[in-house]
N, CA and C of each residue as an Amber inpcrd file, in Angstrom:
protein
   348
 -21.6310000   4.1150000   6.4080000 -22.2940000   5.2120000   5.7100000
 -22.0920000   6.5020000   6.4890000 -21.6170000   7.5210000   5.7830000
 -21.4220000   8.8310000   6.4040000 -22.7790000   9.4470000   6.7240000
 -22.9280000   9.9040000   7.9670000 -24.1560000  10.5810000   8.3550000
 -23.7910000  11.8540000   9.0990000 -24.3670000  12.9760000   8.6460000
 -24.1210000  14.2800000   9.2470000 -25.4730000  14.9230000   9.5060000
 -25.7450000  15.2440000  10.7710000 -27.0480000  15.7870000  11.1280000
 -26.8530000  17.1390000  11.8080000 -27.2760000  18.1930000  11.1110000
 -27.1420000  19.5530000  11.6390000 -28.3530000  19.9290000  12.4850000
 -28.1220000  20.8120000  13.4370000 -29.2020000  21.3380000  14.2590000
 -28.7900000  22.7080000  14.7810000 -29.7560000  23.4250000  15.3550000
 -29.4640000  24.7000000  15.9980000 -29.8490000  25.9370000  15.2110000
 -30.3020000  25.7530000  13.9870000 -30.7170000  26.9080000  13.2040000
 -32.0220000  27.4830000  13.7170000 -32.4270000  28.5950000  13.1150000
 -33.6770000  29.2220000  13.5210000 -33.7480000  30.6520000  13.0580000
 -34.7180000  31.3690000  13.5900000 -34.9230000  32.7790000  13.2730000
 -34.2600000  33.6250000  14.3560000 -33.4160000  34.5470000  13.9500000
 -32.7180000  35.4010000  14.9010000 -32.7140000  36.8260000  14.3650000
 -32.7070000  37.7770000  15.2710000 -32.6490000  39.1810000  14.8830000
 -31.2310000  39.5810000  14.5200000 -31.0700000  40.6060000  13.7020000
 -29.7220000  41.1160000  13.4280000 -29.0080000  41.4540000  14.7280000
 -27.7380000  41.0750000  14.7910000 -26.9560000  41.2850000  15.9980000
 -27.0110000  40.1320000  16.9750000 -27.9010000  39.1920000  16.7400000
 -28.0460000  38.0520000  17.6330000 -27.0280000  36.9540000  17.3770000
 -27.1970000  35.8690000  18.1080000 -26.2550000  34.7420000  18.0170000
 -27.0090000  33.4250000  17.9020000 -26.3570000  32.4770000  17.2720000
 -26.8480000  31.1030000  17.2030000 -25.6510000  30.1690000  17.2880000
 -25.9020000  28.9580000  17.7450000 -24.8610000  27.9350000  17.7440000
 -25.3790000  26.7150000  17.0090000 -24.7290000  26.4040000  15.9130000
 -25.0900000  25.2330000  15.1350000 -24.2640000  24.0400000  15.5730000
 -24.8770000  22.8680000  15.5280000 -24.1850000  21.6250000  15.8550000
 -24.3270000  20.6550000  14.7040000 -23.3760000  19.7530000  14.6010000
 -23.4240000  18.7090000  13.5800000 -22.9760000  17.4070000  14.2170000
 -23.8890000  16.4570000  14.3180000 -23.5650000  15.1410000  14.8620000
 -23.1110000  14.2420000  13.7250000 -21.8910000  13.7230000  13.8360000
 -21.3090000  12.9220000  12.7650000 -21.2420000  11.4500000  13.1520000
 -21.4590000  10.5830000  12.1860000 -21.3360000   9.1480000  12.4060000
 -21.0060000   8.4560000  11.0900000 -20.5680000   7.2050000  11.1920000
 -20.2610000   6.4310000   9.9970000 -18.8360000   6.5660000   9.5020000
 -18.0280000   7.3250000  10.1840000 -16.6110000   7.4620000   9.8460000
 -15.8580000   7.8760000  11.1030000 -14.5390000   7.8240000  11.0220000
 -13.7170000   8.1450000  12.1910000 -13.5450000   9.6550000  12.2620000
 -14.4870000  10.3020000  12.8970000 -14.5840000  11.7670000  12.9260000
 -13.2760000  12.4480000  13.3110000 -12.5770000  12.0210000  14.3680000
 -11.3560000  12.7380000  14.7770000 -10.2790000  12.7820000  13.6940000
 -10.3320000  11.9150000  12.7160000  -9.2880000  11.8430000  11.6960000
  -9.4990000  12.7850000  10.5130000 -10.6590000  13.4290000  10.4610000
 -11.0280000  14.1800000   9.2680000 -11.1300000  15.6810000   9.5030000
 -10.6810000  16.4370000   8.4960000 -11.0210000  17.8520000   8.4470000
 -12.5260000  17.9540000   8.2320000 -13.1040000  19.0090000   8.7730000
 -14.5340000  19.2500000   8.6350000 -14.7660000  20.6990000   8.2390000
 -15.9030000  20.9580000   7.6170000 -16.1980000  22.3140000   7.1490000
 -17.6650000  22.6580000   7.3620000 -17.9400000  23.9420000   7.2910000
 -19.3020000  24.4530000   7.1750000 -19.4010000  25.2050000   5.8510000
 -20.5120000  24.9840000   5.1740000 -20.8220000  25.7060000   3.9440000
 -22.2470000  26.2230000   4.0780000 -22.5990000  27.1930000   3.2530000
 -23.9630000  27.7220000   3.3010000 -24.4490000  28.0520000   1.9050000
 -25.7570000  28.0670000   1.8030000 -26.3620000  28.4150000   0.5090000
 -27.5910000  29.2670000   0.7570000 -27.5300000  30.4880000   0.2480000
 -28.6510000  31.4040000   0.3540000 -29.6110000  31.1420000  -0.8060000
 -30.8770000  31.5300000  -0.6480000 -31.8530000  31.3050000  -1.7170000
 -31.3940000  31.9220000  -3.0340000 -31.4070000  31.1300000  -4.0820000
 -31.0490000  31.6330000  -5.3980000 -29.5660000  31.8160000  -5.6450000
 -28.7470000  31.3940000  -4.6980000 -27.2950000  31.5720000  -4.8400000
 -26.5820000  30.2250000  -4.7550000 -25.3280000  30.2510000  -5.1200000
 -24.5310000  29.0430000  -5.0730000 -24.0090000  28.7430000  -3.6730000
 -23.3850000  27.5920000  -3.5510000 -22.8350000  27.1830000  -2.2670000
 -21.6070000  28.0230000  -1.9250000 -21.5580000  28.5110000  -0.6900000
 -20.4060000  29.2700000  -0.1930000 -19.7240000  28.4540000   0.8930000
 -18.4110000  28.3420000   0.7940000 -17.6560000  27.6720000   1.8470000
 -17.3100000  28.7100000   2.9050000 -17.5870000  28.3870000   4.1540000
 -17.4980000  29.3660000   5.2290000 -16.2270000  29.1920000   6.0630000
 -16.0810000  28.0230000   6.6510000 -14.9750000  27.7580000   7.5660000
 -14.6270000  26.2850000   7.5200000 -13.3750000  25.9740000   7.8270000
 -12.9520000  24.5800000   7.9630000 -12.1240000  24.4340000   9.2260000
 -12.0260000  23.2130000   9.7050000 -11.2130000  22.9320000  10.8820000
 -10.5100000  21.6030000  10.6700000  -9.2290000  21.5580000  11.0150000
  -8.5410000  20.2920000  10.8340000  -8.7000000  19.4120000  12.0720000
  -8.1080000  18.2420000  12.0060000  -8.3120000  17.2570000  13.0710000
  -7.7560000  17.7380000  14.4090000  -6.8100000  18.6810000  14.3440000
  -6.2090000  19.1820000  15.5970000  -6.9050000  20.4280000  16.1140000
  -7.9160000  20.8920000  15.4050000  -8.6740000  22.0410000  15.8780000
  -8.2420000  23.3860000  15.3230000  -7.3880000  23.3690000  14.3090000
  -6.9610000  24.6280000  13.6960000  -7.9420000  24.9910000  12.5880000
  -8.4230000  26.2140000  12.6330000  -9.4810000  26.6260000  11.7080000
  -8.9480000  27.4580000  10.5440000  -9.6800000  27.4390000   9.4610000
  -9.3840000  28.2190000   8.2600000 -10.6480000  28.9270000   7.8220000
 -10.5660000  30.2360000   7.6270000 -11.7090000  31.0020000   7.1330000
 -11.6700000  31.0360000   5.6120000 -12.8140000  30.7410000   5.0130000
 -12.9310000  30.8550000   3.5580000 -13.6790000  32.1220000   3.1540000
 -14.4030000  32.7020000   4.1000000 -15.2690000  33.8320000   3.8140000
 -14.8640000  35.0000000   4.7000000 -14.3540000  36.0690000   4.0680000
 -13.8960000  37.2220000   4.8460000 -15.0180000  37.8720000   5.6350000
 -16.2310000  37.8120000   5.1230000 -17.3450000  38.5110000   5.7630000
 -17.7260000  37.9220000   7.1170000 -17.2490000  36.7390000   7.4430000
 -17.5960000  36.1420000   8.7430000 -16.4480000  36.2040000   9.7440000
 -15.3040000  36.6820000   9.3100000 -14.1650000  36.7870000  10.2320000
 -14.5080000  37.6930000  11.3950000 -14.1850000  37.2300000  12.6060000
 -14.4930000  37.9980000  13.8000000 -15.9130000  37.7990000  14.3060000
 -16.7350000  37.0850000  13.5220000 -18.1310000  36.8610000  13.9370000
 -18.4480000  35.3780000  14.0960000 -17.9170000  34.5440000  13.2360000
 -18.2030000  33.0970000  13.2690000 -16.9750000  32.3430000  13.7700000
 -17.2250000  31.2750000  14.5250000 -16.1400000  30.4440000  15.0320000
 -16.5050000  28.9810000  14.8430000 -15.5790000  28.2230000  14.3120000
 -15.7840000  26.7870000  14.1590000 -15.0250000  26.0540000  15.2540000
 -15.6080000  24.9790000  15.7640000 -14.9310000  24.1670000  16.7680000
 -15.4180000  22.7230000  16.6470000 -14.7670000  21.8480000  17.3530000
 -15.1410000  20.4330000  17.3030000 -14.8850000  19.7820000  18.6480000
 -15.6790000  18.7540000  18.9250000 -15.4670000  17.9210000  20.0990000
 -15.2850000  16.5030000  19.5910000 -14.0520000  16.0780000  19.4840000
 -13.7750000  14.7610000  18.9060000 -14.3010000  13.6140000  19.7680000
 -14.4270000  13.8420000  21.0770000 -14.9560000  12.8010000  21.9580000
 -16.4470000  12.5820000  21.7130000 -17.1200000  13.6280000  21.2360000
 -18.5640000  13.5440000  20.9940000 -18.9030000  13.4320000  19.5120000
 -17.8660000  13.3770000  18.6540000 -18.0990000  13.3270000  17.1990000
 -19.0190000  14.4540000  16.7430000 -18.7560000  15.6390000  17.2360000
 -19.6300000  16.7730000  16.9590000 -18.8340000  17.9810000  16.4950000
 -19.3650000  18.6310000  15.4800000 -18.8130000  19.8670000  14.9280000
 -19.7530000  21.0060000  15.3020000 -19.1610000  22.1690000  15.5570000
 -19.9650000  23.3350000  15.9530000 -19.6480000  24.5390000  15.0600000
 -20.6180000  25.4320000  14.9800000 -20.4000000  26.7380000  14.3580000
 -21.1090000  27.7780000  15.2200000 -20.3300000  28.6360000  15.8370000
 -20.8790000  29.7370000  16.6330000 -21.0310000  30.9530000  15.7280000
 -22.2420000  31.4590000  15.6460000 -22.5410000  32.6080000  14.8010000
 -22.9080000  33.7850000  15.7080000 -22.0820000  34.8060000  15.6960000
 -22.3290000  36.0170000  16.4910000 -22.5170000  37.2120000  15.5750000
 -23.0940000  38.2740000  16.1230000 -23.2980000  39.5170000  15.3680000
 -23.9240000  39.2250000  14.0080000 -24.9770000  38.4730000  14.0280000
 -25.6070000  38.0310000  12.7830000 -26.1230000  39.2070000  11.9630000
 -26.0300000  39.0350000  10.6450000 -26.5090000  40.0380000   9.6920000
 -27.5610000  39.3870000   8.7850000 -28.3800000  40.2180000   8.1750000
 -29.4170000  39.6680000   7.2980000 -28.8090000  38.8500000   6.1600000
 -27.6290000  39.2520000   5.7330000 -26.9850000  38.5280000   4.6250000
 -26.4310000  37.1670000   5.0420000 -26.5060000  36.8450000   6.3300000
 -26.1110000  35.5110000   6.7860000 -27.2420000  34.4990000   6.6230000
 -28.4120000  34.9740000   6.2220000 -29.5450000  34.0780000   6.0070000
 -29.2080000  33.0550000   4.9380000 -29.3060000  31.7640000   5.3020000
 -28.9370000  30.6930000   4.3830000 -29.2130000  29.3470000   5.0310000
 -29.1520000  28.3020000   4.2230000 -29.1170000  26.9420000   4.7450000
 -27.6530000  26.6360000   5.0270000 -27.3650000  26.1830000   6.2340000
 -25.9950000  25.8850000   6.6330000 -25.7780000  24.3710000   6.6460000
 -24.6920000  23.9500000   6.0050000 -24.3900000  22.5230000   5.8520000
 -23.0830000  22.1710000   6.5400000 -23.0980000  21.0440000   7.2060000
 -21.9030000  20.4360000   7.7660000 -21.3130000  19.5260000   6.6900000
 -20.0000000  19.6060000   6.5040000 -19.3610000  18.8610000   5.4260000
 -18.1880000  18.0550000   5.9550000 -18.1110000  16.8120000   5.5610000
 -16.9450000  15.9760000   5.8730000 -15.8700000  16.2860000   4.8370000
 -14.7970000  16.8910000   5.3110000 -13.7390000  17.2680000   4.3950000
 -13.7310000  18.7620000   4.1560000 -13.1100000  19.1450000   3.0600000
 -12.9470000  20.5680000   2.7370000 -13.6110000  20.8840000   1.4060000
 -13.2110000  22.0110000   0.8450000 -13.8360000  22.5140000  -0.3860000
 -13.9070000  21.4130000  -1.4420000 -15.1050000  21.2510000  -1.9870000
 -15.3210000  20.2790000  -3.0410000 -15.8880000  18.9690000  -2.5800000
 -15.8790000  18.7500000  -1.2590000 -16.4310000  17.4920000  -0.7560000
 -17.9330000  17.4400000  -0.9700000 -18.4330000  16.2720000  -1.3010000
 -19.8680000  16.0960000  -1.5240000 -20.5600000  15.4750000  -0.3090000
 -19.7990000  15.1380000   0.7150000 -20.3840000  14.5170000   1.9040000
 -20.8880000  15.6010000   2.8470000 -22.1800000  15.8690000   2.7790000
 -22.7440000  16.8990000   3.6450000 -24.0940000  16.4550000   4.1610000
 -24.5540000  17.1280000   5.2040000 -25.8360000  16.8060000   5.7950000
 -26.9850000  17.4600000   5.0520000 -28.1570000  17.3930000   5.6700000
 -29.3510000  17.9710000   5.0550000 -29.4470000  19.4730000   5.2960000
 -28.6820000  19.9610000   6.2570000 -28.6480000  21.3910000   6.4980000
 -29.5680000  21.8480000   7.6080000 -29.2720000  23.0190000   8.1350000
 -30.1360000  23.6720000   9.1120000 -30.3030000  25.1270000   8.6760000
 -31.5380000  25.6120000   8.6850000 -31.8450000  26.9370000   8.1490000
 -31.5690000  28.0120000   9.2010000 -30.8340000  29.0240000   8.7930000
 -30.6180000  30.2160000   9.6140000 -31.2650000  31.3920000   8.8970000
 -32.1730000  32.0540000   9.5960000 -32.8410000  33.2230000   9.0350000
 -32.6090000  34.3960000   9.9740000 -32.0430000  35.4620000   9.4220000
 -31.7610000  36.6580000  10.2120000 -32.6700000  37.7730000   9.7170000
 -33.5580000  38.1840000  10.5870000 -34.5440000  39.1800000  10.1840000
 -35.0940000  39.8860000  11.4140000 -35.4040000  41.1690000  11.2380000
 -36.0280000  41.9120000  12.3230000 -37.5490000  41.8450000  12.2170000
């Protein structure tokens, strides 16, 4: 059974930073592309970033380029999302996803709220 558990969210001021983590289990993590998606209140799911098994990343959202970084530690079966220079519009539930756009295998999410 695929299990994805996100952590690291919280309340941060504009301009601040957070690091999200996703602990993966139930599948061979190093073999899979992984993604982060987010959903703001009242809005649809947005795909943010993906990373392949070799650590090469793909940005899906132009607004996070230069601010967000995706990485993975295959030895620890863990996916990361570094969020820098946070903006109020980054407020959302952030989900770790096994696979890429369209995948339904995601965790319960971790809430990121950016507010002064």
